[in-house]
Coordinates of C-alpha atoms in Angstrom, one line a residue:
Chain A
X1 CA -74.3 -101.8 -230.3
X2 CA -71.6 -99.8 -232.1
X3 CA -69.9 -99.7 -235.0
X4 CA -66.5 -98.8 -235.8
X5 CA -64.6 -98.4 -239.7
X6 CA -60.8 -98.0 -239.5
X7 CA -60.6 -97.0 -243.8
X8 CA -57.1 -97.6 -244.4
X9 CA -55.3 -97.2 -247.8
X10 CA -54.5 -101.6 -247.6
X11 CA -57.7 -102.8 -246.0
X12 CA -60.4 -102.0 -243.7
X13 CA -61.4 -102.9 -240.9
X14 CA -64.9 -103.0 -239.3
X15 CA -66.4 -103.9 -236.2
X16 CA -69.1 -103.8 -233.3
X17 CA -68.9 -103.5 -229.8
X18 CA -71.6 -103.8 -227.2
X19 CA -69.3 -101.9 -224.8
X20 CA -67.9 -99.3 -226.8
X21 CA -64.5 -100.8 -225.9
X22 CA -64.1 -104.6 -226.5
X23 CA -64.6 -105.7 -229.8
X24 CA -67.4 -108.5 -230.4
X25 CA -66.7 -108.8 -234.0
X26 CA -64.6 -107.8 -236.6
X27 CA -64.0 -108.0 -239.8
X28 CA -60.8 -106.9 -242.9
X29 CA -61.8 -105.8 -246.2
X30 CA -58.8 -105.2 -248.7
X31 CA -58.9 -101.6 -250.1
X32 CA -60.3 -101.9 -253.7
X33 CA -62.6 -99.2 -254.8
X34 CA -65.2 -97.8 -253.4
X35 CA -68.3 -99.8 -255.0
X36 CA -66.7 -103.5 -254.1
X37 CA -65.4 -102.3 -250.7
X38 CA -68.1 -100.7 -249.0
X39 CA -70.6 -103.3 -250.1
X40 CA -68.3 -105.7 -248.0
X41 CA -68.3 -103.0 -245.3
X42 CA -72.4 -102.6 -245.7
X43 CA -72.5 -106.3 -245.9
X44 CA -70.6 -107.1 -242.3
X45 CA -72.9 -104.8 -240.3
X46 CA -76.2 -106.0 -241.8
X47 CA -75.8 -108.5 -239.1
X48 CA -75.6 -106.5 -235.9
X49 CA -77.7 -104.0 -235.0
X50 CA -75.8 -100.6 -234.7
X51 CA -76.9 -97.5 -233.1
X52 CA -74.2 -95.5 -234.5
X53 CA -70.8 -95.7 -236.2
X54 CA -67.6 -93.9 -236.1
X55 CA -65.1 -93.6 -238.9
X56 CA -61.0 -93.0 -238.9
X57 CA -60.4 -92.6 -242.7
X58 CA -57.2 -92.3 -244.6
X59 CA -56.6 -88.7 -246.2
X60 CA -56.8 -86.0 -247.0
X61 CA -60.2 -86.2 -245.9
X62 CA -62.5 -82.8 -245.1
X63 CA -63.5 -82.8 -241.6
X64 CA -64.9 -79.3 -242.0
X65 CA -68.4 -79.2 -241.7
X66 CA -69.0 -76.1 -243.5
X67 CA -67.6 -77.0 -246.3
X68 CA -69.7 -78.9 -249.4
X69 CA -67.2 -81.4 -249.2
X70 CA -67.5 -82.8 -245.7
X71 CA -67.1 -86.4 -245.6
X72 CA -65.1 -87.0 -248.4
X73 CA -61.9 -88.7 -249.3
X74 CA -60.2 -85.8 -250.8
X75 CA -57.1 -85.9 -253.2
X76 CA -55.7 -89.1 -252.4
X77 CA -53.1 -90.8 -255.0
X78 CA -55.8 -93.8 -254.6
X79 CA -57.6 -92.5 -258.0
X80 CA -60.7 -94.8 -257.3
X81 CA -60.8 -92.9 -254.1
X82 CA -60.5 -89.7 -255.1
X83 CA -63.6 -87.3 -254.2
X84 CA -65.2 -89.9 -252.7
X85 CA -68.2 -88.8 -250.2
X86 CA -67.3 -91.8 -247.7
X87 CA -69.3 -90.1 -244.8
X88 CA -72.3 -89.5 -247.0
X89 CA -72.3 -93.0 -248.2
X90 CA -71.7 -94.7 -244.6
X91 CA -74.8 -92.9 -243.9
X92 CA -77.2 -93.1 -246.6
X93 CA -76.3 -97.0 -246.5
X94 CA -76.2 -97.9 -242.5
X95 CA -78.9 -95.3 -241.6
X96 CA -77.5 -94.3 -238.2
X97 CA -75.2 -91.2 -237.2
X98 CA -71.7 -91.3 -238.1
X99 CA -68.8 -89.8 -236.6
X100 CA -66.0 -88.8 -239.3
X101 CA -61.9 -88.2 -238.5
X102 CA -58.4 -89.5 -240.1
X103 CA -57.7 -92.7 -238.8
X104 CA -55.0 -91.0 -236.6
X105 CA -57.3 -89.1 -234.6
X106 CA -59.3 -92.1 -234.6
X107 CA -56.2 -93.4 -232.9
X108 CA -55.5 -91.1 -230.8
X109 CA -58.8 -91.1 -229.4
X110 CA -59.1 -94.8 -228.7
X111 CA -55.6 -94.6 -226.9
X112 CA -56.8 -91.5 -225.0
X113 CA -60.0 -93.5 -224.0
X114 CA -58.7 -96.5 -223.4
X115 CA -55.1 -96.9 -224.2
X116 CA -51.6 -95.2 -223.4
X117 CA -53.3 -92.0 -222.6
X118 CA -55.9 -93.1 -220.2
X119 CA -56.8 -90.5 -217.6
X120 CA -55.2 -87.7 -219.5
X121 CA -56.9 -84.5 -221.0
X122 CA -54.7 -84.4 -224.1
X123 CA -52.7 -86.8 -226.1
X124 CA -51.0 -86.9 -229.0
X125 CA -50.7 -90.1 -231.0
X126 CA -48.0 -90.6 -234.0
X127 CA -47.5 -93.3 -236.6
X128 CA -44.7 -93.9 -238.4
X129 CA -44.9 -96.4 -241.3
X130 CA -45.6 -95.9 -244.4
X131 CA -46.3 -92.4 -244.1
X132 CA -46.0 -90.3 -240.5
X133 CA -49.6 -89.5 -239.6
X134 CA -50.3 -87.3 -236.5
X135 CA -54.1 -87.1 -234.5
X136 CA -54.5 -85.1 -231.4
X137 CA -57.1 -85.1 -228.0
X138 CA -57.1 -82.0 -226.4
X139 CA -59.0 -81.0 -224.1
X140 CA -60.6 -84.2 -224.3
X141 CA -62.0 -83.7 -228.1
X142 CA -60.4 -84.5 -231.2
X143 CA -57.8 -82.1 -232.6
X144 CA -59.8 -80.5 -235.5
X145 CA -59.8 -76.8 -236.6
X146 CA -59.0 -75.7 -240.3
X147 CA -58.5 -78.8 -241.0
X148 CA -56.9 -82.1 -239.3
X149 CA -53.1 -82.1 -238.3
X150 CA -50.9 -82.9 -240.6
X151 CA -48.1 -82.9 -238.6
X152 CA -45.7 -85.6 -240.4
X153 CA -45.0 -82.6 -243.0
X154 CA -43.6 -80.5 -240.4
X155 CA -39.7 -79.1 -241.4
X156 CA -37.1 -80.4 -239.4
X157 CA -33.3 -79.2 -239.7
X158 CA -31.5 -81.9 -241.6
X159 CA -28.4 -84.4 -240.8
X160 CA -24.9 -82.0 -241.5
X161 CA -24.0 -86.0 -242.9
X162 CA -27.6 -86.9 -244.5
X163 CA -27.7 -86.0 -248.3
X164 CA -30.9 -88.3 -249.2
X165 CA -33.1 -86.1 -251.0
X166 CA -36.2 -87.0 -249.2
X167 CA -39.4 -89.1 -250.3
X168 CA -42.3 -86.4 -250.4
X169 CA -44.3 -85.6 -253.5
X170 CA -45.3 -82.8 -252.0
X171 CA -42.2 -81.2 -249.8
X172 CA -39.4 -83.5 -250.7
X173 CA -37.5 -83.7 -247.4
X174 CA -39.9 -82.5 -244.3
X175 CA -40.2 -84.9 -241.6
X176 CA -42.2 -87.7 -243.8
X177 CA -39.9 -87.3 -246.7
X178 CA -36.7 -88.1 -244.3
X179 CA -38.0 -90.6 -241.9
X180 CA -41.0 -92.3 -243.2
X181 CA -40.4 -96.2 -244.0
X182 CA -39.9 -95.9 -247.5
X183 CA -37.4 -93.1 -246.3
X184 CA -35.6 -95.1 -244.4
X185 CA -36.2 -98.2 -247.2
X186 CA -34.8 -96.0 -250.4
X187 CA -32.1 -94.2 -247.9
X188 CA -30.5 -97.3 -246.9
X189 CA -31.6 -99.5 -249.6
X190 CA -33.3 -102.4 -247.8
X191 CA -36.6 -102.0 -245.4
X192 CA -36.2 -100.7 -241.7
X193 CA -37.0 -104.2 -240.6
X194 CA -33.8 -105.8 -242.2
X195 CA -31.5 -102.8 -240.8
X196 CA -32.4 -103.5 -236.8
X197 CA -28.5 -104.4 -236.4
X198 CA -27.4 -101.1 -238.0
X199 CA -27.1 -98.7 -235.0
X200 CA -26.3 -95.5 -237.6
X201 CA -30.0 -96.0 -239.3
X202 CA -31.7 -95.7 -235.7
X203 CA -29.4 -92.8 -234.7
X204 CA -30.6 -90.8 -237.9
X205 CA -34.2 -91.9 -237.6
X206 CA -34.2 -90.6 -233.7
X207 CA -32.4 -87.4 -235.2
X208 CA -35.4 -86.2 -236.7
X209 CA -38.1 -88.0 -234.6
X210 CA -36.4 -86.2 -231.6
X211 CA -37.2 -82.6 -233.2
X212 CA -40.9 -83.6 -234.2
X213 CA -41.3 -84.5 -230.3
X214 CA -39.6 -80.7 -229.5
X215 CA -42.0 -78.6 -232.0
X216 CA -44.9 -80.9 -230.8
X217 CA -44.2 -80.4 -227.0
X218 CA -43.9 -76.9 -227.7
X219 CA -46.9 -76.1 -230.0
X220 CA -49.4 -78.6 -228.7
X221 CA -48.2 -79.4 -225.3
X222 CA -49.8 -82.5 -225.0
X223 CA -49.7 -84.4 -221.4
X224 CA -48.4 -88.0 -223.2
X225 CA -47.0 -88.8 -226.8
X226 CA -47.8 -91.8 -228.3
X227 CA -45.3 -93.3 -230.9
X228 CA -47.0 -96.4 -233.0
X229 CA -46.7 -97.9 -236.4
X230 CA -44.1 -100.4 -238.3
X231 CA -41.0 -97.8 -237.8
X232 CA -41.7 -97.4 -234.1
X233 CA -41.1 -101.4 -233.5
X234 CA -37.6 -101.4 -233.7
X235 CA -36.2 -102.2 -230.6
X236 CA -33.5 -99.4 -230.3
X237 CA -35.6 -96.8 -231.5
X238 CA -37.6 -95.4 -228.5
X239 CA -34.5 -94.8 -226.4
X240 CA -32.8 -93.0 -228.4
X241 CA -35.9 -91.0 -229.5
X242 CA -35.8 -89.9 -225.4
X243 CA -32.3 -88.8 -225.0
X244 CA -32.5 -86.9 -228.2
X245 CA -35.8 -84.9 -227.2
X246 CA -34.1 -84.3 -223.5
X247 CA -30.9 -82.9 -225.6
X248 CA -33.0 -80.7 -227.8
X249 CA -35.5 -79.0 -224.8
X250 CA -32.1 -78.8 -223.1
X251 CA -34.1 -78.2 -219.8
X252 CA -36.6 -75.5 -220.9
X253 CA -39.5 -77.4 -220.2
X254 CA -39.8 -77.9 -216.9
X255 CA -41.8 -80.6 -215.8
X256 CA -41.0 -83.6 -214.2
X257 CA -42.5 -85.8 -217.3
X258 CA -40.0 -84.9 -219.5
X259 CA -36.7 -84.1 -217.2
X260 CA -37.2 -87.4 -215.4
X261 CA -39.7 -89.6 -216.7
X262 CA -39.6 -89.6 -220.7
X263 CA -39.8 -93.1 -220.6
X264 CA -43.4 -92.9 -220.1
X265 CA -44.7 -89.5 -220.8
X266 CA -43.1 -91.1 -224.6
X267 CA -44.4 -94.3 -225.7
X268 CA -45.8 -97.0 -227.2
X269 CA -49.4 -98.0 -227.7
X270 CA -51.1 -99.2 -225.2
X271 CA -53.7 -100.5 -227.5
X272 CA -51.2 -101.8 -230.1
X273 CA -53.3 -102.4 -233.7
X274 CA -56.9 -101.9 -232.2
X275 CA -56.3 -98.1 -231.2
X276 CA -58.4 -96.8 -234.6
X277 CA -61.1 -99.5 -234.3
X278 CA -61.3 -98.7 -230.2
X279 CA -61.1 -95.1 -231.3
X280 CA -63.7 -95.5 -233.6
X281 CA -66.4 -96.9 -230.9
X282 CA -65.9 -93.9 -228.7
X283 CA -66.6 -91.6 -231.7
X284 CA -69.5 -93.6 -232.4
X285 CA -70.7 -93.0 -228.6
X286 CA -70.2 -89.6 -228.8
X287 CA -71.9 -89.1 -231.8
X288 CA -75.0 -90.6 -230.7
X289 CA -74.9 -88.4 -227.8
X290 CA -74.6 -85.5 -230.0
X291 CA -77.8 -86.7 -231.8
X292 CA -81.2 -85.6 -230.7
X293 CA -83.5 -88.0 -230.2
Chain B
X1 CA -67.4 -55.5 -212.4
X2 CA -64.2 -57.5 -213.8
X3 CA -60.3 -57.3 -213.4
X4 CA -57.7 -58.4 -215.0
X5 CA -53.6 -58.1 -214.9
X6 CA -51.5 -58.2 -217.8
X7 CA -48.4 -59.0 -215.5
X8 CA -45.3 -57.8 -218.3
X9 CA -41.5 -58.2 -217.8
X10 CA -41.5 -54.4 -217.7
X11 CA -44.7 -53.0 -216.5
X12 CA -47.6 -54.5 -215.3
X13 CA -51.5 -53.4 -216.7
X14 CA -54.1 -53.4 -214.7
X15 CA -57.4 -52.6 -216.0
X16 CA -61.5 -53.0 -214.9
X17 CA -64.5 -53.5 -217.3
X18 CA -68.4 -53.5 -216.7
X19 CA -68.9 -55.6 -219.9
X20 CA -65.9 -57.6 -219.7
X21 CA -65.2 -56.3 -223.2
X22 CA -64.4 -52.4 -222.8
X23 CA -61.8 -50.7 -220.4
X24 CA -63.1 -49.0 -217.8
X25 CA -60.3 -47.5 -216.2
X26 CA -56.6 -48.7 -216.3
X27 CA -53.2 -48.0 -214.6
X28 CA -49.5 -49.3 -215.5
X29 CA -47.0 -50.4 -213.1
X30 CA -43.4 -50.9 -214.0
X31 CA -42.3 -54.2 -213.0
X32 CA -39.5 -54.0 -210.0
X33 CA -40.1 -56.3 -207.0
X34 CA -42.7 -58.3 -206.0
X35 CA -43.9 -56.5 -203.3
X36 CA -43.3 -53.1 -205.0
X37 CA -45.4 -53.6 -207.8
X38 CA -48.0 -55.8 -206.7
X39 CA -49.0 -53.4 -203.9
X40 CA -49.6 -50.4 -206.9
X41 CA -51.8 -53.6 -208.3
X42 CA -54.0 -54.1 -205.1
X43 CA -54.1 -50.2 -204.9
X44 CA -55.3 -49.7 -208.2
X45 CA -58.0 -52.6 -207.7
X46 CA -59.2 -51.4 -204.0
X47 CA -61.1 -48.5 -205.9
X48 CA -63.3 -50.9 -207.7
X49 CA -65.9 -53.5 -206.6
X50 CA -64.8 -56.5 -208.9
X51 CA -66.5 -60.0 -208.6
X52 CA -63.0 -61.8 -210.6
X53 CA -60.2 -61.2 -212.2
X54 CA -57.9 -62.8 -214.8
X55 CA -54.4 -62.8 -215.5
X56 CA -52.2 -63.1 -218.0
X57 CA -48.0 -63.4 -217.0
X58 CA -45.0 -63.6 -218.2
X59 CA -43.1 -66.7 -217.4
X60 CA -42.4 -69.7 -217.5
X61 CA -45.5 -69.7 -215.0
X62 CA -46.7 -73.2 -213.8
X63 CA -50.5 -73.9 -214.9
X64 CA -50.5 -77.1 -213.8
X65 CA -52.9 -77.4 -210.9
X66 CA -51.8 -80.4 -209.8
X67 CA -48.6 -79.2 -209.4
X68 CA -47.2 -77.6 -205.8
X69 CA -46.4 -74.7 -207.7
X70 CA -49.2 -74.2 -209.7
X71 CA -49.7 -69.7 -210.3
X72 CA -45.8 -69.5 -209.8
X73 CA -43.5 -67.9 -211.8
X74 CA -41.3 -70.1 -211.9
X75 CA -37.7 -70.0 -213.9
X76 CA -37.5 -66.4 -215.1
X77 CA -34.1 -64.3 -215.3
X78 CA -35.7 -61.6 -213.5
X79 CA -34.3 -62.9 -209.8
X80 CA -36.8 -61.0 -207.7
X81 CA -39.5 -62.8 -209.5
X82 CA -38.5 -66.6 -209.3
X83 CA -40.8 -68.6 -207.8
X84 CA -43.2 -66.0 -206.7
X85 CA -46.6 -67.4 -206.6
X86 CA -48.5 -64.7 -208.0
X87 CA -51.8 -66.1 -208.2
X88 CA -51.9 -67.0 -204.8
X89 CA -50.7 -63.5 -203.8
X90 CA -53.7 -62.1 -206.1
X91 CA -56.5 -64.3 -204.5
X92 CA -55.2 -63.6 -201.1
X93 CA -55.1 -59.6 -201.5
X94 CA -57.9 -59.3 -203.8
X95 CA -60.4 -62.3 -202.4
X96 CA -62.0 -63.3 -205.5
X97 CA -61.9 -65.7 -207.6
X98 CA -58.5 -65.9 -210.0
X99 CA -57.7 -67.0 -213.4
X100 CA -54.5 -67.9 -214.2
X101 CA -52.9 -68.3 -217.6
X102 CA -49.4 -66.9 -219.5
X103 CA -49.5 -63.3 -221.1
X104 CA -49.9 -65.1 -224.9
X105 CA -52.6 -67.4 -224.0
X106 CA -54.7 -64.1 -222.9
X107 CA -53.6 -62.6 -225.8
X108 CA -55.2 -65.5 -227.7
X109 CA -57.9 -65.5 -226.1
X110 CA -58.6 -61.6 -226.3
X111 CA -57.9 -61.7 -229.8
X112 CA -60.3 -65.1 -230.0
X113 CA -63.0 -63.4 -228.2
X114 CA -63.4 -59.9 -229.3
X115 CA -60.3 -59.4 -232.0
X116 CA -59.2 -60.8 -235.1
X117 CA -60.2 -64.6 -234.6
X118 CA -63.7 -63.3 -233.4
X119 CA -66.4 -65.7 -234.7
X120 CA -63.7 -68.6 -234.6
X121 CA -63.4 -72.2 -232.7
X122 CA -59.9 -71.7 -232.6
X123 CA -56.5 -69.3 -233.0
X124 CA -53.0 -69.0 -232.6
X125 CA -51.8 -65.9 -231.5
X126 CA -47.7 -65.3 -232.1
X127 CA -45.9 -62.4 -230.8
X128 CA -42.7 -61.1 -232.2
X129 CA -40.5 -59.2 -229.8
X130 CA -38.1 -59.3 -227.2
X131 CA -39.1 -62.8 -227.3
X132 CA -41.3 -65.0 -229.3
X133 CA -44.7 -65.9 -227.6
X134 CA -47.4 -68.0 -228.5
X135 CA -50.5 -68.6 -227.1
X136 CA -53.5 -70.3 -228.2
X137 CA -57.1 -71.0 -228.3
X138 CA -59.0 -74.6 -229.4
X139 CA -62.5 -75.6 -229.6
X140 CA -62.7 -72.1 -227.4
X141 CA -60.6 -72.8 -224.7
X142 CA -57.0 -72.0 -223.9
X143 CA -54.6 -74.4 -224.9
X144 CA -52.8 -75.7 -221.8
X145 CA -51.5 -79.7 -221.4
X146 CA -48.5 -80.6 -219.7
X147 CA -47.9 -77.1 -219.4
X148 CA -48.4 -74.1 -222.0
X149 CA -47.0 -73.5 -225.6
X150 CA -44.0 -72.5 -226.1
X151 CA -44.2 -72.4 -229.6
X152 CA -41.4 -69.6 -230.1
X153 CA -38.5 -72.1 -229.0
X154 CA -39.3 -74.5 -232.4
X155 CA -36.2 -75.9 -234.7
X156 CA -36.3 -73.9 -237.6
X157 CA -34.3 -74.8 -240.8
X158 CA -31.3 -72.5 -240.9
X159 CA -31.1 -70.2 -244.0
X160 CA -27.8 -71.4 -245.8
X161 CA -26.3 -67.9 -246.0
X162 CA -27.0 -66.7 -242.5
X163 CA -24.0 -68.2 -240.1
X164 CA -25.4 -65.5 -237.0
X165 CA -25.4 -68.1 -234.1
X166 CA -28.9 -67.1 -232.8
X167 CA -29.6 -65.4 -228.7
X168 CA -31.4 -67.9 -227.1
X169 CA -29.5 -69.1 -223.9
X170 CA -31.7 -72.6 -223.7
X171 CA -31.3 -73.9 -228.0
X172 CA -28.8 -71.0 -229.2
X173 CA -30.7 -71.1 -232.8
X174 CA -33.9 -72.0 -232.4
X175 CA -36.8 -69.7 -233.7
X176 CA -36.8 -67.2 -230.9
X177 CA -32.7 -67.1 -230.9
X178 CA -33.0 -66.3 -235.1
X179 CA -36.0 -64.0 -235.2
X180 CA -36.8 -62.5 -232.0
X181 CA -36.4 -58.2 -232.4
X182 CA -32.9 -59.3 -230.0
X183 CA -32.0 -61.5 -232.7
X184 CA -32.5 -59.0 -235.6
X185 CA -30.6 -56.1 -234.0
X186 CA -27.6 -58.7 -232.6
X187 CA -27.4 -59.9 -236.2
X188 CA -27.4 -56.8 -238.4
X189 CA -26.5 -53.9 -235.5
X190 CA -29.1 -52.0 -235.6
X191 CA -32.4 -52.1 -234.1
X192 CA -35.6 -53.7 -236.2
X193 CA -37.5 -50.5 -236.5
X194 CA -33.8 -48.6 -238.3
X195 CA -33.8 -51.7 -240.9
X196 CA -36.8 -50.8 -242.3
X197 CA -35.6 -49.9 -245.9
X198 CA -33.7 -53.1 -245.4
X199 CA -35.6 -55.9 -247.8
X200 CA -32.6 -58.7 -246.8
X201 CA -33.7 -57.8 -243.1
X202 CA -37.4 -59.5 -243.8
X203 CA -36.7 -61.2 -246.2
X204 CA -34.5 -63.3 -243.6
X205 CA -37.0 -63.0 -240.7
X206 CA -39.9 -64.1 -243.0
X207 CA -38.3 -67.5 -244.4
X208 CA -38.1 -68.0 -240.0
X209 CA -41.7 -66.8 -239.4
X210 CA -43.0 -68.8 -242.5
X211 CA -41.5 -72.1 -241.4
X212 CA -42.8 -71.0 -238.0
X213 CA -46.3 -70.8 -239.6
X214 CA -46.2 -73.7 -241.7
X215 CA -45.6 -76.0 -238.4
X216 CA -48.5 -74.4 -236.7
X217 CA -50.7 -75.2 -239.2
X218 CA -49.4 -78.6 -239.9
X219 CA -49.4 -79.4 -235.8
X220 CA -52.0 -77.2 -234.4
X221 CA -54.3 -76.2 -237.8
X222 CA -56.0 -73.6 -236.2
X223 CA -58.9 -71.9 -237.8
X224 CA -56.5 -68.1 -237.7
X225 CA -53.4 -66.6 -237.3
X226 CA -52.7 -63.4 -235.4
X227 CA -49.3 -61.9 -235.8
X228 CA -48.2 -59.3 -233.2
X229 CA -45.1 -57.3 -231.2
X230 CA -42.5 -55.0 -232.3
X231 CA -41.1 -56.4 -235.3
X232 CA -44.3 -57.7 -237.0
X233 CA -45.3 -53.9 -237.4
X234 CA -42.7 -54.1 -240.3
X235 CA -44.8 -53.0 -243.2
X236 CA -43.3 -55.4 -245.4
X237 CA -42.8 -58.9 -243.5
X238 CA -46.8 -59.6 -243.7
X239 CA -46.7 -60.1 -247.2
X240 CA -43.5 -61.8 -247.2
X241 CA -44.7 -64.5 -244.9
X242 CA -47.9 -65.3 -246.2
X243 CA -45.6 -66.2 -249.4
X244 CA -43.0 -67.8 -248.1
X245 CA -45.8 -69.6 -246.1
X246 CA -47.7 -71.0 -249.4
X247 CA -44.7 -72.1 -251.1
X248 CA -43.7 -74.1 -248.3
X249 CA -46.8 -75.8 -247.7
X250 CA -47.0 -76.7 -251.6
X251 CA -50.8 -76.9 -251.7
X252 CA -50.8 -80.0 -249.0
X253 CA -53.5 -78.1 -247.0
X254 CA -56.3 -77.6 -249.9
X255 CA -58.0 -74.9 -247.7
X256 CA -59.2 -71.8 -249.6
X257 CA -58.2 -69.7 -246.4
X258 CA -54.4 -70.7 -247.3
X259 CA -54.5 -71.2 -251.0
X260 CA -56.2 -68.4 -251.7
X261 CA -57.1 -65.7 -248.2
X262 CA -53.9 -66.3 -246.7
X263 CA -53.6 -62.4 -246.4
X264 CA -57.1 -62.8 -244.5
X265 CA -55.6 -66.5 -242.4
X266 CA -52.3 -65.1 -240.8
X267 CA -53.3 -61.2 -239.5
X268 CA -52.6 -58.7 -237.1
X269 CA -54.7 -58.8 -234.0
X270 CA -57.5 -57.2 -234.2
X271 CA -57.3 -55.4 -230.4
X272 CA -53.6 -54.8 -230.7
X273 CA -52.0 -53.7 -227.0
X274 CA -55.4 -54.7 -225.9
X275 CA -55.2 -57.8 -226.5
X276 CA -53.7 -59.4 -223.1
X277 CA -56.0 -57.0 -221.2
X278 CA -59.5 -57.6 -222.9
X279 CA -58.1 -61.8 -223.1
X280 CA -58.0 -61.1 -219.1
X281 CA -61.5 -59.8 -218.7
X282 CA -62.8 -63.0 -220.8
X283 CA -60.9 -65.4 -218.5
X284 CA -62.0 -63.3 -215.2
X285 CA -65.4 -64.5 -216.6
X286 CA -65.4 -67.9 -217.1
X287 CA -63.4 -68.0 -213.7
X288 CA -66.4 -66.0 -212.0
X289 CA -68.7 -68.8 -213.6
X290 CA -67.2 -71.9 -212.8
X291 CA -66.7 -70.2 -209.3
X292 CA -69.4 -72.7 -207.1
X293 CA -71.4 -69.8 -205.2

């Protein structure tokens, strides 16, 4: 059996498969601090015999394993969270090897696996919500190098019209700053989910979704985009998100994917909510492959 | 023995290797017609005995090997060379085995291999010309998905002051069409290599690159950064990105290689014009071994 931890900033979630795809059990721990939460997280697989477990965290986290600081939860504003060895801990408490990625690339791969990007070698999964987290597959393995992507900080070119200051501590108004959902939220002054019948929101928010899709189809070239999260659900969004992207590329790539078919080669999840969890059972099967006997 | 082409919009470079790493002998070929040049190609080869040979094109090529087209190059201005399917033509005149990948990919990979990102999983490798090209290696292969980067057609964030409308016929003002060497001399009227003692010049070019950079890392995070071509030979617009770089990326990315060796992260290649050469060599081997005897 495997195990699976989706550590998000609200709750976790944890669960076992005896396929590494359907989920057999699971379980949602609110996000406290570290001593109450994992003990709840130790506490749920003490009942299931696990082989191995795989782990999409919330960041910063240090997937490099040179460093001394592998494994951990780095400088999140979560203070209780902060420096927190969450790899280290999974392990010394469940006793079985543990994959470790963001909780986007734990994404990405379950929607690779199993999801939207079945059959694919590479696919790029986005979420825009609270914050606009990017993981990658390439080459069927995770996106990792000097660090994880972090591609929701990316610049993009702002509105001649848009004078909102942006939301992020850190670069004011890149692509998070401008389009996250509190973006959208203090832009417009109510949440995106109360602004579905105000076309000029969506047009905005496609503006600068639109040029993440053209600086990701040009750097990564991935052979199907995901787009998930709370933001993604609006109804209008997607559409306009394709038109935009064609406008942008203005014909340069030239593949049939994105001159004819944007509709698909951009799009939702196919696993909706379970794409970390799934995500984090194919890590976990991977990593017990990696482990000699 | 190996081959490899380094198939240029002006010449073409043909060179042999016993070690796959040195130059054993090499020719150039100015690129005029198909069958002109490629005939100087097969000449230049019929002296040597070699088992493979990789190549590295300008394009837009088609790498997709699903595709009917895949080897071709496809789109390019240069009318005698649209649609040629140069691969084909190779393995049919030469009868061994062919790899196939764009001039900057084999640039990255040289570089990856033997140069500047030796030791490396993974590098970018950017060149600054008559265009801007960028090819790339992860977890040591060449980065290719729907098709390959083209990493020099990003949005950038327009400087305020600078109202030049950019050269590229596709986006008008995208990176390539505000900071490719075509760009600089259309903008100030005089060729890159006369603005030398012109600090405005880089510092201009450098807030481009460095936004250029910081949405490599943030997509791609790859573990270096090779800067080459005409205009990064500036002595000063090094040092001007790998500032402009930090202070855009604000400390988000808490790697030492960014906060404090960014002279050692971003580089210049370590192979310089051999780069696309020695990268062919290293793909003509990895063809030759997953050739089926």
């Amino acid at each position: 059996m495997l195990g699976a931890i989706e550590a998000g900033g609200t709750k976790f979630v944890c669960a076992v498969s005896e396929n590494g795809r359907d989920i057999k059990e699971r379980v949602s721990i609110p996000t406290t601090t570290p001593a109450e939460t994992m003990q709840q997280v130790y506490d749920f697989f003490r009942s299931f015999s696990i082989e191995a477990v795989g782990i999409g965290s919330f960041g910063p986290i240090d997937i490099n394993t040179k460093n001394d600081t592998y494994g951990y939860i780095t400088t999140t504003p979560k203070t209780a969270w902060q420096n927190f060895n969450i790899l280290g801990d999974v392990q010394k408490h469940l006793g079985v090897p543990a994959g470790f990625t963001t909780d986007v690339n734990a994404a990405a791969l379950g929607e690779w696996k199993h999801g939207a990007g079945a059959g694919k070698t590479s696919c790029l999964y986005m979420t825009v919500g609270t914050g606009i987290g990017v993981g990658a597959v390439i080459n069927n393995h995770i996106l990792e190098g000097l660090n994880h992507p972090e591609a929701g900080h990316i610049i993009v070119r702002r509105h001649p019209e848009d004078d909102f200051k942006g939301t992020c501590p850190y670069h004011s108004d890149c692509l998070e700053g401008l389009a996250s959902g509190p973006a959208v939220e203090k832009r417009w002054g109510e949440k995106g989910s109360e602004l579905t019948a105000r076309p000029e929101v969506w047009e905005l928010e496609s503006y600068y979704l639109a040029q993440a899709m053209m600086n990701y189809i040009l750097i990564l070239t991935p052979e199907r985009i995901i787009i998930g999260g709370g933001v993604s659900k609006q109804p209008s969004l997607l559409a306009k998100v394709h038109e935009k992207t064609q406008q942008l590329l203005q014909g340069y790539v030239q593949d049939s994917m994105i001159t004819q078919h944007i509709d698909q080669y951009i799009t939702t999840p196919g696993l909706y909510d379970d794409a970390g969890i799934t995500g984090g059972f194919v890590l976990a099967a991977r990593t017990l492959e990696d482990t000699p006997n």
